[in-house]
Amino acid sequence: MFFIRSTPTISSSSRSVARLEKIRIGGADQWLLMRGKSTRLPVLMWLHGGPGTAQIGFAPYFQRELEQHFVVVNWDQRGAGLSYRRGLPPGAMNLEQFITDAREVTEYLRDKFKQNKIYIVGHSWGSILGVKLAERFPELYHAYIGVGQVVHMVEGERISYRYTLRKAQEEGNAKALRELNELGEDSFYDHRKMTVQRKWLDVYGGLRTCSRWTK
């Protein structure tokens, strides 16, 4: 699903845009999905979570209403989704590089759609990038919108773990308690362990899956 190479048209209007495009950003090929009913609409760039949780493959299912009001741009960040490639230098996977990439994408979109400023939405990890971009380059953006805004990532993960553990204790869920106690509070540093914590977090209402969003 994450490696789709086409996107359906929005309308027969010559002003609409539904385009999947590969561009060179920060010395690496990176992909953009651009969709909107008119190229004259304001541009809204979505900064996905993760790092690594690319969403070009499924974003159009959730953004149809937005496409009526914006040119919605989903960018698969370096190393994620369509922008993944073997041999990407580990040293290039750092916050400053992602900020630099995001600014380059911004400049590309401003030029392509002839707009002085664009909107940015940051989700989870993307909210870190969004805040940094808005702070450093306010002249490039109309507004920044945070979704699942990160304030303190480490403390947020610890709060999430404590919440899940408390819910398991309240319910007397022996299996959940055993697995969570084996993990420890700082298990989020290990992706496999974090997956176990997220499983129980979802059970206790801390996550909302796509199936729930669509009900």
PDB file of C-alpha atoms in Angstrom:
ATOM      1  CA  MET A   1       0.000   0.000   0.000  1.00  0.00           C
ATOM      2  CA  PHE A   2       2.827   2.426   0.753  1.00  0.00           C
ATOM      3  CA  PHE A   3       4.421   1.970  -2.681  1.00  0.00           C
ATOM      4  CA  ILE A   4       1.568   3.041  -4.933  1.00  0.00           C
ATOM      5  CA  ARG A   5       2.820   4.772  -8.108  1.00  0.00           C
ATOM      6  CA  SER A   6      -0.314   6.535  -9.338  1.00  0.00           C
ATOM      7  CA  THR A   7      -3.160   8.659  -8.013  1.00  0.00           C
ATOM      8  CA  PRO A   8      -6.707   9.044  -9.394  1.00  0.00           C
ATOM      9  CA  THR A   9      -7.829  12.283 -10.978  1.00  0.00           C
ATOM     10  CA  ILE A  10     -10.007  14.666  -8.974  1.00  0.00           C
ATOM     11  CA  SER A  11     -12.064  16.131 -11.811  1.00  0.00           C
ATOM     12  CA  SER A  12     -11.936  16.842 -15.524  1.00  0.00           C
ATOM     13  CA  SER A  13     -11.110  20.488 -14.851  1.00  0.00           C
ATOM     14  CA  SER A  14      -7.827  21.671 -16.311  1.00  0.00           C
ATOM     15  CA  ARG A  15      -7.156  23.503 -13.050  1.00  0.00           C
ATOM     16  CA  SER A  16      -7.232  20.429 -10.821  1.00  0.00           C
ATOM     17  CA  VAL A  17      -4.033  18.665  -9.815  1.00  0.00           C
ATOM     18  CA  ALA A  18      -3.525  15.001  -8.949  1.00  0.00           C
ATOM     19  CA  ARG A  19       0.146  14.329  -9.368  1.00  0.00           C
ATOM     20  CA  LEU A  20       2.771  12.014  -7.920  1.00  0.00           C
ATOM     21  CA  GLU A  21       6.203  13.487  -8.443  1.00  0.00           C
ATOM     22  CA  LYS A  22       9.801  12.603  -7.643  1.00  0.00           C
ATOM     23  CA  ILE A  23      12.114  15.533  -6.933  1.00  0.00           C
ATOM     24  CA  ARG A  24      15.723  15.888  -5.803  1.00  0.00           C
ATOM     25  CA  ILE A  25      15.876  17.208  -2.248  1.00  0.00           C
ATOM     26  CA  GLY A  26      18.998  17.383  -0.102  1.00  0.00           C
ATOM     27  CA  GLY A  27      20.886  15.163  -2.536  1.00  0.00           C
ATOM     28  CA  ALA A  28      18.263  12.399  -2.394  1.00  0.00           C
ATOM     29  CA  ASP A  29      15.248  11.491  -4.518  1.00  0.00           C
ATOM     30  CA  GLN A  30      12.076  12.201  -2.565  1.00  0.00           C
ATOM     31  CA  TRP A  31       8.420  11.894  -3.524  1.00  0.00           C
ATOM     32  CA  LEU A  32       5.456  14.254  -3.321  1.00  0.00           C
ATOM     33  CA  LEU A  33       1.765  13.599  -3.799  1.00  0.00           C
ATOM     34  CA  MET A  34      -0.103  16.774  -4.785  1.00  0.00           C
ATOM     35  CA  ARG A  35      -3.909  16.811  -4.929  1.00  0.00           C
ATOM     36  CA  GLY A  36      -6.445  19.638  -5.127  1.00  0.00           C
ATOM     37  CA  LYS A  37      -9.453  20.684  -7.192  1.00  0.00           C
ATOM     38  CA  SER A  38      -7.600  23.786  -8.414  1.00  0.00           C
ATOM     39  CA  THR A  39      -3.963  24.835  -8.609  1.00  0.00           C
ATOM     40  CA  ARG A  40      -5.148  28.297  -7.535  1.00  0.00           C
ATOM     41  CA  LEU A  41      -6.021  27.039  -4.055  1.00  0.00           C
ATOM     42  CA  PRO A  42      -3.603  27.637  -1.155  1.00  0.00           C
ATOM     43  CA  VAL A  43      -0.986  24.920  -0.690  1.00  0.00           C
ATOM     44  CA  LEU A  44      -1.042  22.785   2.468  1.00  0.00           C
ATOM     45  CA  MET A  45       2.006  20.584   3.071  1.00  0.00           C
ATOM     46  CA  TRP A  46       1.568  17.605   5.391  1.00  0.00           C
ATOM     47  CA  LEU A  47       4.546  16.531   7.520  1.00  0.00           C
ATOM     48  CA  HIS A  48       4.009  12.890   8.437  1.00  0.00           C
ATOM     49  CA  GLY A  49       4.854  11.186  11.705  1.00  0.00           C
ATOM     50  CA  GLY A  50       7.371   8.523  12.626  1.00  0.00           C
ATOM     51  CA  PRO A  51      10.053   9.173  11.793  1.00  0.00           C
ATOM     52  CA  GLY A  52       9.314   6.876   8.874  1.00  0.00           C
ATOM     53  CA  THR A  53       5.507   6.704   8.893  1.00  0.00           C
ATOM     54  CA  ALA A  54       5.007   7.665   5.257  1.00  0.00           C
ATOM     55  CA  GLN A  55       1.418   8.183   4.151  1.00  0.00           C
ATOM     56  CA  ILE A  56       1.273   8.816   0.417  1.00  0.00           C
ATOM     57  CA  GLY A  57      -0.279   5.375  -0.017  1.00  0.00           C
ATOM     58  CA  PHE A  58      -3.321   6.050   2.148  1.00  0.00           C
ATOM     59  CA  ALA A  59      -3.598   9.811   2.689  1.00  0.00           C
ATOM     60  CA  PRO A  60      -6.069  10.452  -0.180  1.00  0.00           C
ATOM     61  CA  TYR A  61      -8.703   8.374   1.615  1.00  0.00           C
ATOM     62  CA  PHE A  62      -8.763  10.856   4.510  1.00  0.00           C
ATOM     63  CA  GLN A  63      -8.159  14.199   2.821  1.00  0.00           C
ATOM     64  CA  ARG A  64     -10.874  14.410   0.176  1.00  0.00           C
ATOM     65  CA  GLU A  65     -12.619  17.328   1.845  1.00  0.00           C
ATOM     66  CA  LEU A  66      -9.326  19.173   2.266  1.00  0.00           C
ATOM     67  CA  GLU A  67      -8.686  18.781  -1.473  1.00  0.00           C
ATOM     68  CA  GLN A  68     -11.712  20.966  -2.117  1.00  0.00           C
ATOM     69  CA  HIS A  69     -10.066  23.862  -0.270  1.00  0.00           C
ATOM     70  CA  PHE A  70      -6.305  23.296  -0.618  1.00  0.00           C
ATOM     71  CA  VAL A  71      -3.696  21.743  -2.811  1.00  0.00           C
ATOM     72  CA  VAL A  72      -2.757  19.061  -0.292  1.00  0.00           C
ATOM     73  CA  VAL A  73       0.846  17.921  -0.544  1.00  0.00           C
ATOM     74  CA  ASN A  74       1.999  14.730   1.128  1.00  0.00           C
ATOM     75  CA  TRP A  75       5.750  14.369   1.261  1.00  0.00           C
ATOM     76  CA  ASP A  76       7.389  11.007   1.946  1.00  0.00           C
ATOM     77  CA  GLN A  77      10.422  12.136   3.926  1.00  0.00           C
ATOM     78  CA  ARG A  78      13.875  10.749   3.212  1.00  0.00           C
ATOM     79  CA  GLY A  79      14.156   7.074   4.059  1.00  0.00           C
ATOM     80  CA  ALA A  80      10.375   6.580   4.246  1.00  0.00           C
ATOM     81  CA  GLY A  81       7.803   5.134   1.858  1.00  0.00           C
ATOM     82  CA  LEU A  82       8.477   6.026  -1.746  1.00  0.00           C
ATOM     83  CA  SER A  83      11.538   8.022  -0.678  1.00  0.00           C
ATOM     84  CA  TYR A  84      13.236   4.942   0.771  1.00  0.00           C
ATOM     85  CA  ARG A  85      16.349   3.639  -0.907  1.00  0.00           C
ATOM     86  CA  ARG A  86      19.166   1.322   0.066  1.00  0.00           C
ATOM     87  CA  GLY A  87      22.437   2.879   1.059  1.00  0.00           C
ATOM     88  CA  LEU A  88      21.036   6.098   2.499  1.00  0.00           C
ATOM     89  CA  PRO A  89      23.832   7.390   4.798  1.00  0.00           C
ATOM     90  CA  PRO A  90      22.844   7.052   8.471  1.00  0.00           C
ATOM     91  CA  GLY A  91      24.515  10.388   9.092  1.00  0.00           C
ATOM     92  CA  ALA A  92      21.912  12.073   6.890  1.00  0.00           C
ATOM     93  CA  MET A  93      19.072  10.901   9.132  1.00  0.00           C
ATOM     94  CA  ASN A  94      19.040  13.715  11.657  1.00  0.00           C
ATOM     95  CA  LEU A  95      16.736  16.556  12.659  1.00  0.00           C
ATOM     96  CA  GLU A  96      18.697  19.308  10.952  1.00  0.00           C
ATOM     97  CA  GLN A  97      18.710  17.431   7.638  1.00  0.00           C
ATOM     98  CA  PHE A  98      14.956  16.893   7.821  1.00  0.00           C
ATOM     99  CA  ILE A  99      14.431  20.602   8.525  1.00  0.00           C
ATOM    100  CA  THR A 100      16.640  21.476   5.552  1.00  0.00           C
ATOM    101  CA  ASP A 101      14.730  19.021   3.358  1.00  0.00           C
ATOM    102  CA  ALA A 102      11.400  20.452   4.474  1.00  0.00           C
ATOM    103  CA  ARG A 103      12.486  23.976   3.632  1.00  0.00           C
ATOM    104  CA  GLU A 104      13.617  22.840   0.183  1.00  0.00           C
ATOM    105  CA  VAL A 105      10.249  21.186  -0.403  1.00  0.00           C
ATOM    106  CA  THR A 106       8.581  24.406   0.746  1.00  0.00           C
ATOM    107  CA  GLU A 107      10.580  26.464  -1.745  1.00  0.00           C
ATOM    108  CA  TYR A 108       9.783  23.991  -4.509  1.00  0.00           C
ATOM    109  CA  LEU A 109       6.047  24.268  -3.795  1.00  0.00           C
ATOM    110  CA  ARG A 110       6.103  28.059  -3.550  1.00  0.00           C
ATOM    111  CA  ASP A 111       7.740  28.224  -6.954  1.00  0.00           C
ATOM    112  CA  LYS A 112       5.587  25.537  -8.577  1.00  0.00           C
ATOM    113  CA  PHE A 113       2.261  27.030  -7.478  1.00  0.00           C
ATOM    114  CA  LYS A 114       3.379  30.684  -7.566  1.00  0.00           C
ATOM    115  CA  GLN A 115       2.558  31.337  -3.905  1.00  0.00           C
ATOM    116  CA  ASN A 116       4.542  33.454  -1.473  1.00  0.00           C
ATOM    117  CA  LYS A 117       3.469  31.397   1.532  1.00  0.00           C
ATOM    118  CA  ILE A 118       2.006  27.960   2.195  1.00  0.00           C
ATOM    119  CA  TYR A 119       0.341  26.193   5.133  1.00  0.00           C
ATOM    120  CA  ILE A 120       1.997  23.343   7.005  1.00  0.00           C
ATOM    121  CA  VAL A 121       0.437  20.586   9.111  1.00  0.00           C
ATOM    122  CA  GLY A 122       2.667  18.465  11.324  1.00  0.00           C
ATOM    123  CA  HIS A 123       1.538  15.169  12.815  1.00  0.00           C
ATOM    124  CA  SER A 124       3.430  13.565  15.734  1.00  0.00           C
ATOM    125  CA  TRP A 125       7.117  13.522  14.667  1.00  0.00           C
ATOM    126  CA  GLY A 126       6.093  15.885  11.872  1.00  0.00           C
ATOM    127  CA  SER A 127       4.911  18.365  14.495  1.00  0.00           C
ATOM    128  CA  ILE A 128       8.526  18.720  15.641  1.00  0.00           C
ATOM    129  CA  LEU A 129       9.545  19.645  12.096  1.00  0.00           C
ATOM    130  CA  GLY A 130       6.550  21.961  11.764  1.00  0.00           C
ATOM    131  CA  VAL A 131       7.356  23.941  14.902  1.00  0.00           C
ATOM    132  CA  LYS A 132      11.003  24.284  13.856  1.00  0.00           C
ATOM    133  CA  LEU A 133      10.054  25.465  10.370  1.00  0.00           C
ATOM    134  CA  ALA A 134       7.557  28.011  11.656  1.00  0.00           C
ATOM    135  CA  GLU A 135      10.075  29.266  14.204  1.00  0.00           C
ATOM    136  CA  ARG A 136      12.980  29.629  11.772  1.00  0.00           C
ATOM    137  CA  PHE A 137      11.215  30.634   8.572  1.00  0.00           C
ATOM    138  CA  PRO A 138       7.950  32.417   9.479  1.00  0.00           C
ATOM    139  CA  GLU A 139       8.082  34.368   6.232  1.00  0.00           C
ATOM    140  CA  LEU A 140       7.407  31.148   4.279  1.00  0.00           C
ATOM    141  CA  TYR A 141       4.183  30.081   6.004  1.00  0.00           C
ATOM    142  CA  HIS A 142       0.655  31.408   6.485  1.00  0.00           C
ATOM    143  CA  ALA A 143       0.186  29.186   9.536  1.00  0.00           C
ATOM    144  CA  TYR A 144       1.330  26.015  11.226  1.00  0.00           C
ATOM    145  CA  ILE A 145      -1.213  23.430  12.461  1.00  0.00           C
ATOM    146  CA  GLY A 146      -0.100  20.751  14.949  1.00  0.00           C
ATOM    147  CA  VAL A 147      -1.838  17.370  15.140  1.00  0.00           C
ATOM    148  CA  GLY A 148      -0.758  15.124  18.025  1.00  0.00           C
ATOM    149  CA  GLN A 149       1.685  17.881  18.889  1.00  0.00           C
ATOM    150  CA  VAL A 150       4.942  16.714  20.464  1.00  0.00           C
ATOM    151  CA  VAL A 151       5.995  18.857  23.407  1.00  0.00           C
ATOM    152  CA  HIS A 152       8.546  16.575  25.102  1.00  0.00           C
ATOM    153  CA  MET A 153       8.935  13.280  23.275  1.00  0.00           C
ATOM    154  CA  VAL A 154      10.653  11.303  26.033  1.00  0.00           C
ATOM    155  CA  GLU A 155       8.298  12.455  28.787  1.00  0.00           C
ATOM    156  CA  GLY A 156       5.319  11.883  26.497  1.00  0.00           C
ATOM    157  CA  GLU A 157       6.355   8.268  25.967  1.00  0.00           C
ATOM    158  CA  ARG A 158       6.775   7.751  29.703  1.00  0.00           C
ATOM    159  CA  ILE A 159       3.335   9.196  30.393  1.00  0.00           C
ATOM    160  CA  SER A 160       1.931   6.851  27.751  1.00  0.00           C
ATOM    161  CA  TYR A 161       3.560   3.846  29.437  1.00  0.00           C
ATOM    162  CA  ARG A 162       2.316   4.839  32.902  1.00  0.00           C
ATOM    163  CA  TYR A 163      -1.209   5.314  31.574  1.00  0.00           C
ATOM    164  CA  THR A 164      -1.226   1.860  29.998  1.00  0.00           C
ATOM    165  CA  LEU A 165       0.200   0.224  33.125  1.00  0.00           C
ATOM    166  CA  ARG A 166      -2.348   1.974  35.352  1.00  0.00           C
ATOM    167  CA  LYS A 167      -5.244   0.848  33.157  1.00  0.00           C
ATOM    168  CA  ALA A 168      -3.987  -2.747  33.225  1.00  0.00           C
ATOM    169  CA  GLN A 169      -3.721  -2.590  37.041  1.00  0.00           C
ATOM    170  CA  GLU A 170      -7.240  -1.189  37.345  1.00  0.00           C
ATOM    171  CA  GLU A 171      -8.602  -3.996  35.185  1.00  0.00           C
ATOM    172  CA  GLY A 172      -6.454  -6.676  36.784  1.00  0.00           C
ATOM    173  CA  ASN A 173      -5.231  -7.800  33.364  1.00  0.00           C
ATOM    174  CA  ALA A 174      -2.500 -10.286  34.266  1.00  0.00           C
ATOM    175  CA  LYS A 175      -1.224 -10.727  30.706  1.00  0.00           C
ATOM    176  CA  ALA A 176      -0.971  -6.997  30.099  1.00  0.00           C
ATOM    177  CA  LEU A 177       0.742  -6.432  33.454  1.00  0.00           C
ATOM    178  CA  ARG A 178       3.284  -9.167  32.780  1.00  0.00           C
ATOM    179  CA  GLU A 179       4.177  -7.838  29.332  1.00  0.00           C
ATOM    180  CA  LEU A 180       4.278  -4.195  30.400  1.00  0.00           C
ATOM    181  CA  ASN A 181       6.394  -4.846  33.492  1.00  0.00           C
ATOM    182  CA  GLU A 182       8.856  -6.790  31.345  1.00  0.00           C
ATOM    183  CA  LEU A 183       9.206  -3.759  29.083  1.00  0.00           C
ATOM    184  CA  GLY A 184       9.919  -1.017  31.601  1.00  0.00           C
ATOM    185  CA  GLU A 185       9.202   2.690  31.354  1.00  0.00           C
ATOM    186  CA  ASP A 186      11.863   3.493  28.746  1.00  0.00           C
ATOM    187  CA  SER A 187      10.977   0.673  26.363  1.00  0.00           C
ATOM    188  CA  PHE A 188      10.249   3.164  23.573  1.00  0.00           C
ATOM    189  CA  TYR A 189      13.960   3.205  22.701  1.00  0.00           C
ATOM    190  CA  ASP A 190      13.465  -0.329  21.314  1.00  0.00           C
ATOM    191  CA  HIS A 191      10.939  -0.415  18.465  1.00  0.00           C
ATOM    192  CA  ARG A 192       9.903  -4.025  19.140  1.00  0.00           C
ATOM    193  CA  LYS A 193       9.213  -3.268  22.778  1.00  0.00           C
ATOM    194  CA  MET A 194       7.370  -0.085  21.869  1.00  0.00           C
ATOM    195  CA  THR A 195       5.103  -2.142  19.590  1.00  0.00           C
ATOM    196  CA  VAL A 196       4.039  -4.237  22.591  1.00  0.00           C
ATOM    197  CA  GLN A 197       3.280  -1.131  24.636  1.00  0.00           C
ATOM    198  CA  ARG A 198       1.294   0.340  21.735  1.00  0.00           C
ATOM    199  CA  LYS A 199      -0.746  -2.855  21.527  1.00  0.00           C
ATOM    200  CA  TRP A 200      -1.975  -2.418  25.100  1.00  0.00           C
ATOM    201  CA  LEU A 201      -2.288   1.342  24.701  1.00  0.00           C
ATOM    202  CA  ASP A 202      -4.737   0.705  21.877  1.00  0.00           C
ATOM    203  CA  VAL A 203      -6.681  -1.765  24.030  1.00  0.00           C
ATOM    204  CA  TYR A 204      -7.104   0.909  26.683  1.00  0.00           C
ATOM    205  CA  GLY A 205      -8.183   3.665  24.315  1.00  0.00           C
ATOM    206  CA  GLY A 206      -4.905   5.521  23.923  1.00  0.00           C
ATOM    207  CA  LEU A 207      -4.849   5.002  20.140  1.00  0.00           C
ATOM    208  CA  ARG A 208      -7.546   5.280  17.522  1.00  0.00           C
ATOM    209  CA  THR A 209      -7.149   3.061  14.484  1.00  0.00           C
ATOM    210  CA  CYS A 210      -8.295   3.877  10.950  1.00  0.00           C
ATOM    211  CA  SER A 211     -11.314   1.588  11.298  1.00  0.00           C
ATOM    212  CA  ARG A 212     -12.507   3.635  14.270  1.00  0.00           C
ATOM    213  CA  TRP A 213     -11.972   6.932  12.461  1.00  0.00           C
ATOM    214  CA  THR A 214     -14.273   5.862   9.637  1.00  0.00           C
ATOM    215  CA  LYS A 215     -17.167   4.760  11.849  1.00  0.00           C
TER     216      LYS A 215
END
